[in-house]
Backbone as numpy.savetxt, mean C-alpha at the origin, in Angstrom:
# Nx Ny Nz CAx CAy CAz Cx Cy Cz
18.52 -21.87 5.65 19.66 -20.97 5.60 20.08 -20.60 7.01
21.41 -20.33 7.20 21.94 -19.95 8.50 22.20 -18.45 8.51
21.59 -17.76 9.45 21.79 -16.32 9.54 23.08 -16.02 10.31
23.70 -14.92 9.97 24.83 -14.45 10.76 24.34 -14.08 12.15
25.18 -14.22 13.18 24.75 -13.93 14.57 24.16 -12.54 14.73
24.70 -11.56 13.98 24.20 -10.20 14.16 22.74 -10.06 13.72
22.27 -10.94 12.82 20.87 -10.89 12.40 19.96 -11.22 13.57
20.31 -12.25 14.31 19.49 -12.63 15.46 19.53 -11.56 16.55
20.66 -10.85 16.65 20.75 -9.77 17.62 19.80 -8.63 17.24
19.71 -8.37 15.94 18.78 -7.33 15.47 17.35 -7.73 15.78
16.99 -8.99 15.48 15.63 -9.47 15.75 15.33 -9.41 17.24
16.29 -9.83 18.05 16.10 -9.79 19.50 15.88 -8.37 19.99
16.67 -7.44 19.43 16.53 -6.04 19.82 15.18 -5.48 19.42
14.73 -5.78 18.20 13.42 -5.30 17.74 12.31 -5.79 18.67
12.35 -7.09 18.96 11.21 -7.69 19.66 11.28 -7.54 21.17
12.42 -7.13 21.70 12.53 -6.92 23.15 12.31 -5.46 23.52
12.29 -4.59 22.51 12.15 -3.17 22.79 10.92 -2.60 22.08
9.90 -3.43 21.93 8.69 -2.99 21.25 8.02 -1.85 22.03
7.68 -0.81 21.32 6.96 0.30 21.91 5.69 0.51 21.11
4.57 0.34 21.75 3.29 0.52 21.05 3.05 2.00 20.81
2.74 2.34 19.58 2.50 3.74 19.23 1.20 3.84 18.44
0.56 4.97 18.54 -0.63 5.21 17.74 -0.67 6.68 17.38
-1.21 6.96 16.20 -1.33 8.34 15.76 -2.49 9.01 16.48
-2.43 10.32 16.67 -3.56 11.01 17.30 -4.78 10.99 16.40
-5.94 10.91 17.02 -7.18 10.93 16.25 -7.44 12.33 15.70
-7.94 12.38 14.48 -8.33 13.65 13.89 -9.77 13.97 14.26
-10.14 15.23 14.13 -11.46 15.68 14.57 -12.59 14.93 13.86
-12.39 14.61 12.57 -13.47 13.99 11.82 -13.32 12.48 11.70
-12.43 11.88 12.50 -12.28 10.43 12.47 -13.51 9.75 13.06
-13.96 8.71 12.37 -15.04 7.89 12.90 -14.47 6.87 13.88
-13.31 6.29 13.51 -12.62 5.33 14.36 -11.21 5.84 14.63
-10.72 5.65 15.84 -9.37 6.09 16.19 -8.33 5.23 15.47
-7.15 5.79 15.20 -6.08 5.00 14.59 -5.73 3.79 15.47
-5.32 2.70 14.84 -4.94 1.51 15.60 -3.55 1.71 16.17
-3.28 1.03 17.28 -1.97 1.06 17.91 -1.10 -0.03 17.30
0.15 0.30 17.00 1.05 -0.67 16.38 2.38 -0.71 17.14
3.12 -1.79 16.95 4.49 -1.88 17.44 5.36 -2.49 16.36
6.62 -2.17 16.36 7.57 -2.62 15.35 8.06 -4.02 15.71
7.85 -4.98 14.83 8.21 -6.37 15.11 9.09 -6.94 14.00
9.89 -7.94 14.35 10.72 -8.64 13.37 10.44 -10.13 13.46
10.54 -10.79 12.31 10.23 -12.22 12.22 11.14 -12.85 11.16
11.76 -13.97 11.48 12.68 -14.63 10.55 12.15 -16.01 10.16
12.32 -16.34 8.91 11.94 -17.66 8.40 12.78 -17.94 7.16
13.33 -19.16 7.09 14.22 -19.52 5.98 15.33 -18.48 5.86
15.50 -17.85 4.72 16.56 -16.86 4.56 16.02 -15.43 4.52
14.86 -15.22 5.15 14.22 -13.89 5.14 14.01 -13.39 6.56
14.26 -12.13 6.75 14.00 -11.48 8.04 13.13 -10.26 7.77
11.89 -10.33 8.17 10.95 -9.25 7.85 10.65 -8.40 9.08
10.54 -7.12 8.85 10.13 -6.17 9.89 8.80 -5.60 9.46
7.83 -5.61 10.36 6.47 -5.19 9.99 5.80 -4.51 11.17
4.72 -3.73 10.93 4.00 -3.04 12.00 2.90 -3.94 12.59
3.14 -4.50 13.74 2.17 -5.40 14.35 1.07 -4.60 15.06
-0.17 -4.92 14.73 -1.30 -4.26 15.39 -1.43 -4.75 16.82
-1.88 -3.86 17.70 -2.06 -4.18 19.12 -3.49 -3.86 19.54
-3.98 -4.61 20.51 -5.24 -4.28 21.20 -6.46 -4.20 20.30
-6.44 -4.94 19.20 -7.60 -5.01 18.31 -8.07 -6.46 18.24
-9.39 -6.71 18.21 -9.88 -8.09 18.10 -9.32 -8.83 16.89
-9.01 -8.10 15.84 -8.51 -8.72 14.61 -7.00 -8.65 14.48
-6.30 -8.23 15.55 -4.85 -8.01 15.46 -4.11 -9.27 15.04
-4.40 -10.40 15.68 -3.69 -11.64 15.36 -3.92 -12.03 13.90
-5.13 -11.86 13.43 -5.47 -12.21 12.05 -4.71 -11.33 11.05
-4.70 -10.04 11.30 -4.02 -9.12 10.40 -2.50 -9.31 10.45
-1.96 -9.47 11.65 -0.52 -9.67 11.78 -0.06 -10.94 11.07
-0.83 -12.02 11.21 -0.48 -13.27 10.54 -0.55 -13.10 9.03
-1.56 -12.35 8.56 -1.69 -12.11 7.12 -0.52 -11.29 6.60
-0.10 -10.27 7.34 1.06 -9.48 6.92 2.30 -10.35 6.82
2.57 -11.14 7.85 3.75 -12.00 7.83 3.71 -12.96 6.64
2.56 -13.57 6.41 2.42 -14.55 5.33 2.63 -13.91 3.96
2.00 -12.76 3.73 2.10 -12.12 2.42 3.49 -11.53 2.17
4.07 -10.92 3.19 5.41 -10.36 3.03 6.43 -11.47 2.79
6.31 -12.55 3.55 7.26 -13.66 3.40 7.14 -14.30 2.03
5.92 -14.44 1.53 5.72 -15.05 0.21 6.39 -14.21 -0.88
6.28 -12.88 -0.76 6.92 -11.99 -1.74 8.44 -12.04 -1.60
8.92 -12.05 -0.37 10.36 -12.05 -0.13 11.01 -13.32 -0.68
10.34 -14.46 -0.51 10.92 -15.73 -0.96 11.09 -15.77 -2.48
10.25 -15.04 -3.20 10.35 -15.02 -4.66 11.65 -14.38 -5.14
12.28 -13.57 -4.29 13.52 -12.91 -4.68 14.70 -13.88 -4.62
14.54 -15.00 -3.96 15.54 -16.06 -3.92 16.89 -15.56 -3.39
16.84 -14.81 -2.31 18.05 -14.35 -1.64 17.70 -14.01 -0.20
18.71 -13.73 0.60 18.45 -13.32 1.97 17.86 -11.91 1.95
16.64 -11.77 2.46 15.90 -10.51 2.36 15.62 -9.93 3.73
15.74 -8.62 3.82 15.36 -7.85 5.00 14.34 -6.81 4.56
13.33 -6.57 5.36 12.29 -5.60 4.96 12.18 -4.45 5.96
11.68 -3.35 5.45 11.27 -2.22 6.27 9.85 -1.84 5.83
9.21 -0.95 6.57 7.83 -0.60 6.23 7.58 0.89 6.42
6.50 1.36 5.81 5.99 2.71 6.03 4.48 2.65 6.09
3.91 3.07 7.20 2.45 3.12 7.32 1.95 4.31 6.53
1.08 4.04 5.56 0.58 5.09 4.68 -0.74 5.68 5.17
-1.58 4.85 5.78 -2.89 5.32 6.22 -3.32 4.50 7.43
-3.75 5.18 8.48 -4.18 4.51 9.71 -5.28 5.34 10.34
-6.45 5.31 9.72 -7.59 6.08 10.19 -8.88 5.37 9.82
-9.89 5.62 10.61 -11.26 5.21 10.25 -11.39 3.74 9.88
-10.67 2.90 10.60 -10.81 1.46 10.38 -10.09 0.93 9.17
-9.22 1.73 8.54 -8.43 1.29 7.40 -6.96 1.37 7.78
-6.23 0.29 7.55 -4.79 0.26 7.82 -4.06 -0.12 6.54
-3.27 0.81 6.01 -2.58 0.60 4.73 -1.09 0.80 4.93
-0.28 -0.16 4.46 1.16 -0.14 4.72 1.94 -0.51 3.47
3.11 0.12 3.28 4.05 -0.25 2.23 5.20 -1.04 2.86
5.65 -2.07 2.15 6.77 -2.89 2.58 7.88 -2.76 1.54
9.12 -2.51 1.99 10.26 -2.35 1.10 11.27 -3.45 1.38
11.80 -4.06 0.34 12.66 -5.23 0.47 14.09 -4.93 0.04
15.05 -5.46 0.84 16.46 -5.23 0.62 17.24 -6.53 0.76
18.40 -6.57 0.11 19.33 -7.68 0.31 19.89 -7.58 1.72
19.71 -8.61 2.51 20.09 -8.59 3.92 21.57 -8.29 4.12
22.42 -8.74 3.20 23.85 -8.60 3.38 24.50 -7.60 2.42
23.71 -6.82 1.72 24.22 -5.83 0.79 24.22 -4.46 1.46
25.40 -3.89 1.66 25.51 -2.62 2.37 25.10 -1.42 1.51
24.84 -1.65 0.23 24.44 -0.53 -0.63 23.01 -0.07 -0.34
22.24 -0.91 0.37 20.88 -0.55 0.77 19.99 -0.26 -0.43
20.19 -1.00 -1.52 19.37 -0.84 -2.72 18.05 -1.57 -2.55
16.94 -0.86 -2.78 15.63 -1.49 -2.65 15.40 -2.45 -3.80
15.06 -3.70 -3.48 14.84 -4.73 -4.48 13.41 -4.76 -5.00
12.52 -4.16 -4.28 11.12 -4.17 -4.65 10.25 -3.78 -3.47
8.97 -3.68 -3.71 8.06 -3.28 -2.64 6.73 -3.99 -2.82
5.88 -3.86 -1.81 4.52 -4.37 -1.90 3.64 -3.51 -1.01
2.35 -3.56 -1.25 1.39 -2.77 -0.48 0.28 -3.67 0.04
-0.12 -3.43 1.29 -1.19 -4.20 1.92 -2.15 -3.23 2.60
-3.45 -3.44 2.39 -4.47 -2.60 3.02 -5.50 -3.50 3.68
-5.82 -3.20 4.95 -6.72 -4.05 5.73 -7.93 -3.30 6.24
-9.03 -4.02 6.32 -10.23 -3.57 7.01 -10.07 -4.02 8.46
-9.82 -3.08 9.36 -9.51 -3.43 10.74 -10.68 -4.11 11.42
-11.89 -3.75 11.08 -13.07 -4.32 11.73 -13.20 -5.82 11.46
-12.90 -6.23 10.23 -13.06 -7.64 9.85 -11.75 -8.40 9.77
-10.64 -7.68 9.67 -9.34 -8.31 9.51 -9.04 -8.71 8.07
-9.92 -8.35 7.15 -9.78 -8.78 5.75 -8.72 -7.96 5.03
-7.94 -8.64 4.19 -7.03 -7.97 3.28 -7.86 -7.45 2.11
-7.80 -6.17 1.87 -8.71 -5.54 0.92 -8.22 -5.64 -0.51
-9.16 -5.83 -1.41 -8.92 -5.71 -2.84 -9.39 -4.32 -3.27
-8.88 -3.87 -4.40 -9.26 -2.53 -4.85 -10.75 -2.43 -5.11
-11.38 -3.53 -5.51 -12.82 -3.50 -5.78 -13.62 -3.28 -4.50
-13.02 -3.58 -3.32 -13.72 -3.35 -2.06 -13.94 -1.87 -1.77
-13.22 -1.02 -2.47 -13.34 0.42 -2.23 -14.51 1.06 -2.95
-15.13 0.31 -3.84 -16.17 0.89 -4.69 -17.49 0.13 -4.54
-18.53 0.78 -4.96 -19.87 0.19 -4.97 -19.87 -0.99 -5.93
-20.20 -2.18 -5.43 -20.18 -3.38 -6.27 -21.20 -3.32 -7.40
-22.18 -2.45 -7.27 -23.21 -2.32 -8.32 -22.87 -1.27 -9.37
-21.71 -0.62 -9.20 -21.31 0.40 -10.17 -19.86 0.15 -10.56
-19.63 -0.33 -11.77 -18.30 -0.70 -12.24 -17.66 0.36 -13.13
-18.20 1.56 -13.10 -17.67 2.63 -13.96 -16.18 2.87 -13.72
-15.74 2.74 -12.47 -14.36 3.02 -12.12 -13.36 2.12 -12.85
-13.78 0.90 -13.20 -12.86 -0.04 -13.85 -12.38 0.49 -15.20
-13.24 1.21 -15.89 -12.85 1.77 -17.16 -12.26 3.16 -17.05
-12.70 3.91 -16.04 -12.27 5.31 -15.93 -10.86 5.44 -15.34
-10.53 4.65 -14.33 -9.21 4.76 -13.71 -8.08 4.49 -14.71
-8.16 3.46 -15.58 -7.10 3.30 -16.59 -6.93 4.52 -17.48
-8.03 5.19 -17.82 -7.93 6.41 -18.62 -7.18 7.49 -17.87
-7.44 7.60 -16.57 -6.77 8.60 -15.75 -5.28 8.29 -15.62
-4.95 7.00 -15.49 -3.54 6.59 -15.40 -2.82 6.88 -16.71
-3.48 6.57 -17.83 -2.88 6.85 -19.14 -2.58 8.33 -19.30
-3.50 9.17 -18.85 -3.30 10.62 -18.95 -2.12 11.06 -18.09
-2.01 10.50 -16.88 -0.89 10.85 -16.00 0.44 10.42 -16.61
0.47 9.21 -17.20 1.70 8.73 -17.84 2.11 9.64 -18.98
1.13 10.08 -19.76 1.41 10.98 -20.88 1.97 12.30 -20.38
1.39 12.83 -19.30 1.84 14.10 -18.74 3.29 14.03 -18.26
3.71 12.84 -17.80 5.07 12.69 -17.27 6.02 12.08 -18.31
5.57 11.99 -19.55 6.38 11.44 -20.65 6.83 10.01 -20.39
5.98 9.23 -19.76 6.27 7.83 -19.52 5.86 7.00 -20.74
6.75 6.15 -21.20 6.46 5.27 -22.32 5.67 4.06 -21.84
4.44 3.93 -22.30 3.62 2.78 -21.93 3.77 1.68 -22.97
3.90 0.45 -22.48 4.08 -0.70 -23.38 2.76 -1.34 -23.76
1.67 -0.90 -23.12 0.35 -1.47 -23.40 -0.66 -0.35 -23.63
-1.60 -0.61 -24.53 -2.69 0.33 -24.73 -3.75 0.18 -23.64
-3.88 -1.04 -23.10 -4.86 -1.33 -22.06 -4.13 -1.58 -20.75
-4.45 -0.79 -19.72 -3.81 -0.94 -18.42 -4.71 -1.76 -17.50
-4.22 -2.88 -16.99 -5.07 -3.74 -16.17 -5.40 -3.14 -14.81
-6.68 -3.15 -14.45 -7.13 -2.80 -13.10 -7.99 -3.96 -12.62
-7.36 -5.09 -12.35 -8.08 -6.27 -11.89 -8.22 -6.22 -10.37
-8.97 -7.16 -9.83 -9.22 -7.16 -8.39 -7.95 -7.35 -7.56
-6.93 -7.96 -8.15 -5.68 -8.20 -7.42 -4.65 -7.09 -7.64
-5.05 -6.02 -8.28 -4.12 -4.91 -8.54 -3.61 -4.34 -7.23
-2.30 -4.19 -7.12 -1.71 -3.68 -5.89 -1.99 -2.19 -5.74
-2.30 -1.78 -4.51 -2.60 -0.37 -4.23 -2.37 -0.10 -2.76
-2.28 1.17 -2.44 -2.32 1.56 -1.03 -3.09 2.87 -0.92
-3.44 3.23 0.30 -4.27 4.41 0.55 -3.45 5.45 1.30
-3.64 6.71 0.92 -3.01 7.82 1.63 -4.10 8.81 2.03
-3.70 9.90 2.66 -4.66 10.93 3.02 -5.32 11.54 1.79
-4.64 11.48 0.64 -5.15 12.12 -0.57 -5.92 11.19 -1.48
-5.80 9.90 -1.30 -6.52 8.99 -2.18 -5.91 7.63 -2.31
-6.08 7.03 -3.48 -5.57 5.70 -3.77 -4.33 5.82 -4.65
-3.30 5.04 -4.33 -2.12 4.96 -5.19 -2.07 3.55 -5.77
-2.13 3.47 -7.09 -2.12 2.19 -7.78 -0.70 1.88 -8.23
-0.25 0.65 -7.96 1.14 0.27 -8.18 1.22 -0.83 -9.24
2.17 -0.67 -10.16 2.45 -1.70 -11.16 3.85 -2.27 -10.93
4.04 -3.53 -11.29 5.33 -4.17 -11.15 6.31 -3.61 -12.18
7.57 -3.76 -11.90 8.61 -3.38 -12.84 8.43 -4.17 -14.14
8.55 -3.52 -15.25 8.39 -4.08 -16.60 6.93 -4.37 -16.99
5.99 -4.20 -16.08 4.62 -4.61 -16.37 3.97 -3.71 -17.42
4.15 -2.41 -17.30 3.48 -1.50 -18.24 4.44 -0.52 -18.90
5.69 -0.48 -18.42 6.64 0.49 -18.97 8.05 -0.05 -18.88
9.04 0.75 -19.21 10.42 0.30 -19.26 11.04 0.21 -17.88
12.19 -0.47 -17.80 12.85 -0.71 -16.52 13.25 0.58 -15.82
13.53 1.62 -16.59 13.98 2.88 -15.99 12.94 3.52 -15.09
11.68 3.13 -15.25 10.59 3.69 -14.43 10.40 2.95 -13.12
11.13 1.82 -12.94 11.00 1.05 -11.71 9.60 0.48 -11.56
9.03 0.63 -10.36 7.66 0.21 -10.08 6.77 1.45 -10.13
6.19 1.77 -11.27 5.46 3.04 -11.39 4.20 3.06 -10.52
3.93 4.22 -9.97 2.76 4.43 -9.12 1.95 5.59 -9.67
0.64 5.48 -9.53 -0.27 6.52 -10.02 -1.27 6.85 -8.92
-1.30 8.11 -8.55 -2.18 8.55 -7.47 -3.50 9.03 -8.03
-4.58 8.41 -7.61 -5.93 8.86 -7.94 -6.44 9.62 -6.73
-6.38 10.93 -6.78 -6.78 11.73 -5.63 -8.28 11.63 -5.43
-8.68 11.50 -4.18 -10.09 11.34 -3.88 -10.51 12.22 -2.73
-11.79 12.52 -2.69 -12.39 13.20 -1.55 -13.26 12.19 -0.82
-12.98 11.98 0.46 -13.73 10.99 1.23 -14.93 11.64 1.90
-16.09 11.01 1.75 -17.25 11.45 2.51 -17.19 10.87 3.90
-17.60 11.64 4.91 -17.48 11.19 6.30 -18.11 9.83 6.51
-19.34 9.65 6.02 -20.03 8.38 6.24 -19.43 7.25 5.40
-18.59 7.60 4.42 -18.06 6.58 3.53 -16.62 6.21 3.83
-16.04 6.75 4.90 -14.65 6.44 5.19 -14.54 5.06 5.82
-14.82 4.09 5.04 -14.69 2.72 5.50 -14.66 1.82 4.29
-14.09 0.66 4.45 -14.06 -0.32 3.37 -15.46 -0.91 3.21
-15.84 -1.17 1.99 -17.10 -1.85 1.76 -18.31 -0.94 1.65
-18.12 0.37 1.79 -19.25 1.28 1.72 -19.06 2.37 0.69
-18.39 2.04 -0.40 -18.10 3.02 -1.46 -17.45 4.27 -0.88
-16.27 4.13 -0.22 -15.66 5.27 0.45 -15.16 6.35 -0.50
-14.90 6.00 -1.75 -14.38 6.98 -2.68 -15.55 7.71 -3.31
-15.80 8.92 -2.85 -16.95 9.67 -3.34 -16.62 10.32 -4.67
-15.51 11.02 -4.74 -15.14 11.67 -5.98 -13.62 11.61 -6.17
-13.20 11.34 -7.37 -11.77 11.38 -7.69 -11.48 12.65 -8.44
-10.43 13.34 -8.04 -10.06 14.59 -8.71 -9.25 14.27 -9.95
-9.53 14.95 -11.03 -8.82 14.67 -12.28 -8.90 15.85 -13.23
-7.74 16.44 -13.57 -7.70 17.38 -14.68 -6.35 17.27 -15.37
-5.98 18.22 -16.19 -4.80 18.10 -17.01 -3.53 18.60 -16.33
-3.61 18.99 -15.07 -2.45 19.59 -14.42 -1.86 18.64 -13.40
-0.74 18.02 -13.75 -0.03 17.16 -12.80 0.68 18.04 -11.79
0.80 17.55 -10.55 1.55 18.30 -9.56 2.55 17.38 -8.89
3.45 17.94 -8.12 4.57 17.19 -7.59 4.12 16.15 -6.59
4.94 15.07 -6.47 4.69 14.00 -5.51 6.04 13.56 -4.98
6.17 13.31 -3.66 7.47 12.95 -3.11 8.03 11.64 -3.65
7.20 10.75 -4.16 7.69 9.50 -4.73 8.03 9.73 -6.20
9.29 9.50 -6.60 9.68 9.79 -7.99 8.98 8.92 -9.00
8.43 7.76 -8.57 7.73 6.88 -9.49 6.23 7.09 -9.47
5.79 8.07 -8.69 4.36 8.29 -8.54 3.92 9.48 -9.37
2.72 9.37 -9.94 2.14 10.42 -10.76 0.77 10.75 -10.20
0.33 11.99 -10.33 -0.97 12.34 -9.79 -1.57 13.49 -10.57
-2.89 13.61 -10.46 -3.64 14.69 -11.10 -4.59 15.32 -10.10
-5.12 16.50 -10.45 -6.10 17.16 -9.60 -7.33 17.48 -10.41
-8.47 17.82 -9.71 -9.73 18.06 -10.39 -10.80 17.22 -9.72
-11.98 17.09 -10.27 -12.99 16.27 -9.62 -13.81 15.45 -10.58
-14.04 14.21 -10.22 -14.87 13.35 -11.05 -15.49 12.26 -10.19
-16.76 12.02 -10.37 -17.45 11.00 -9.61 -17.08 9.61 -10.17
-16.55 8.76 -9.29 -16.15 7.42 -9.72 -17.05 6.32 -9.21
-17.98 6.65 -8.34 -18.80 5.55 -7.81 -20.26 5.93 -7.65
-20.76 6.71 -8.55 -22.19 6.94 -8.59 -22.72 7.96 -7.66
-21.86 8.89 -7.17 -22.37 9.96 -6.31 -22.32 9.59 -4.86
-22.66 10.52 -4.00 -22.57 10.32 -2.56 -23.81 9.58 -2.06
């Protein structure tokens, strides 16, 4: 595909004015936040903007993985796509980002879809949701769907399935409050709900704030839903052990 000249000007501007930024470290951080810069990359009929990691041994590996995964998703839309991003979590060796996709030439700026990527900065690995829990304790696989069902009921969401899949490839991202599990449009509910998200609030133990070490100590869960800035996101509060204790 041939891009309009202004597209290349945007890419040139992004990549010639990169400013490396990093969030300040918090008092209880084990590892400092990674430094990132805003980058743009074009291939075929897609132009993606993503947060490129800087000054990390695994930076090239993670950046290549982000480009590959974002481009693969964008190509499925079968149109000229432009992306933006929002860093959701950048602490303690975990880097979690949301990617939002738009029609490159549509001035309405309607979001066509999104995706979430979470990385273990130490290894450069793209994390699966199962990496967050103790591999010897699978209780969470059955409990989290129950929590999601309760959240959907509280928000009057019509579920199309009695069983909600939480497989290893389930899309998710991490925030300061916990894990947000994302479903595709039409996957579990009607089109009016878009891409529904469910927040499983968690309390992180200091020694467990890392991938691969059962970082989720307790998930909060009770019958009282509270507000969330994302209109498609649902959440609960309370406490429940999801991975066998601290």
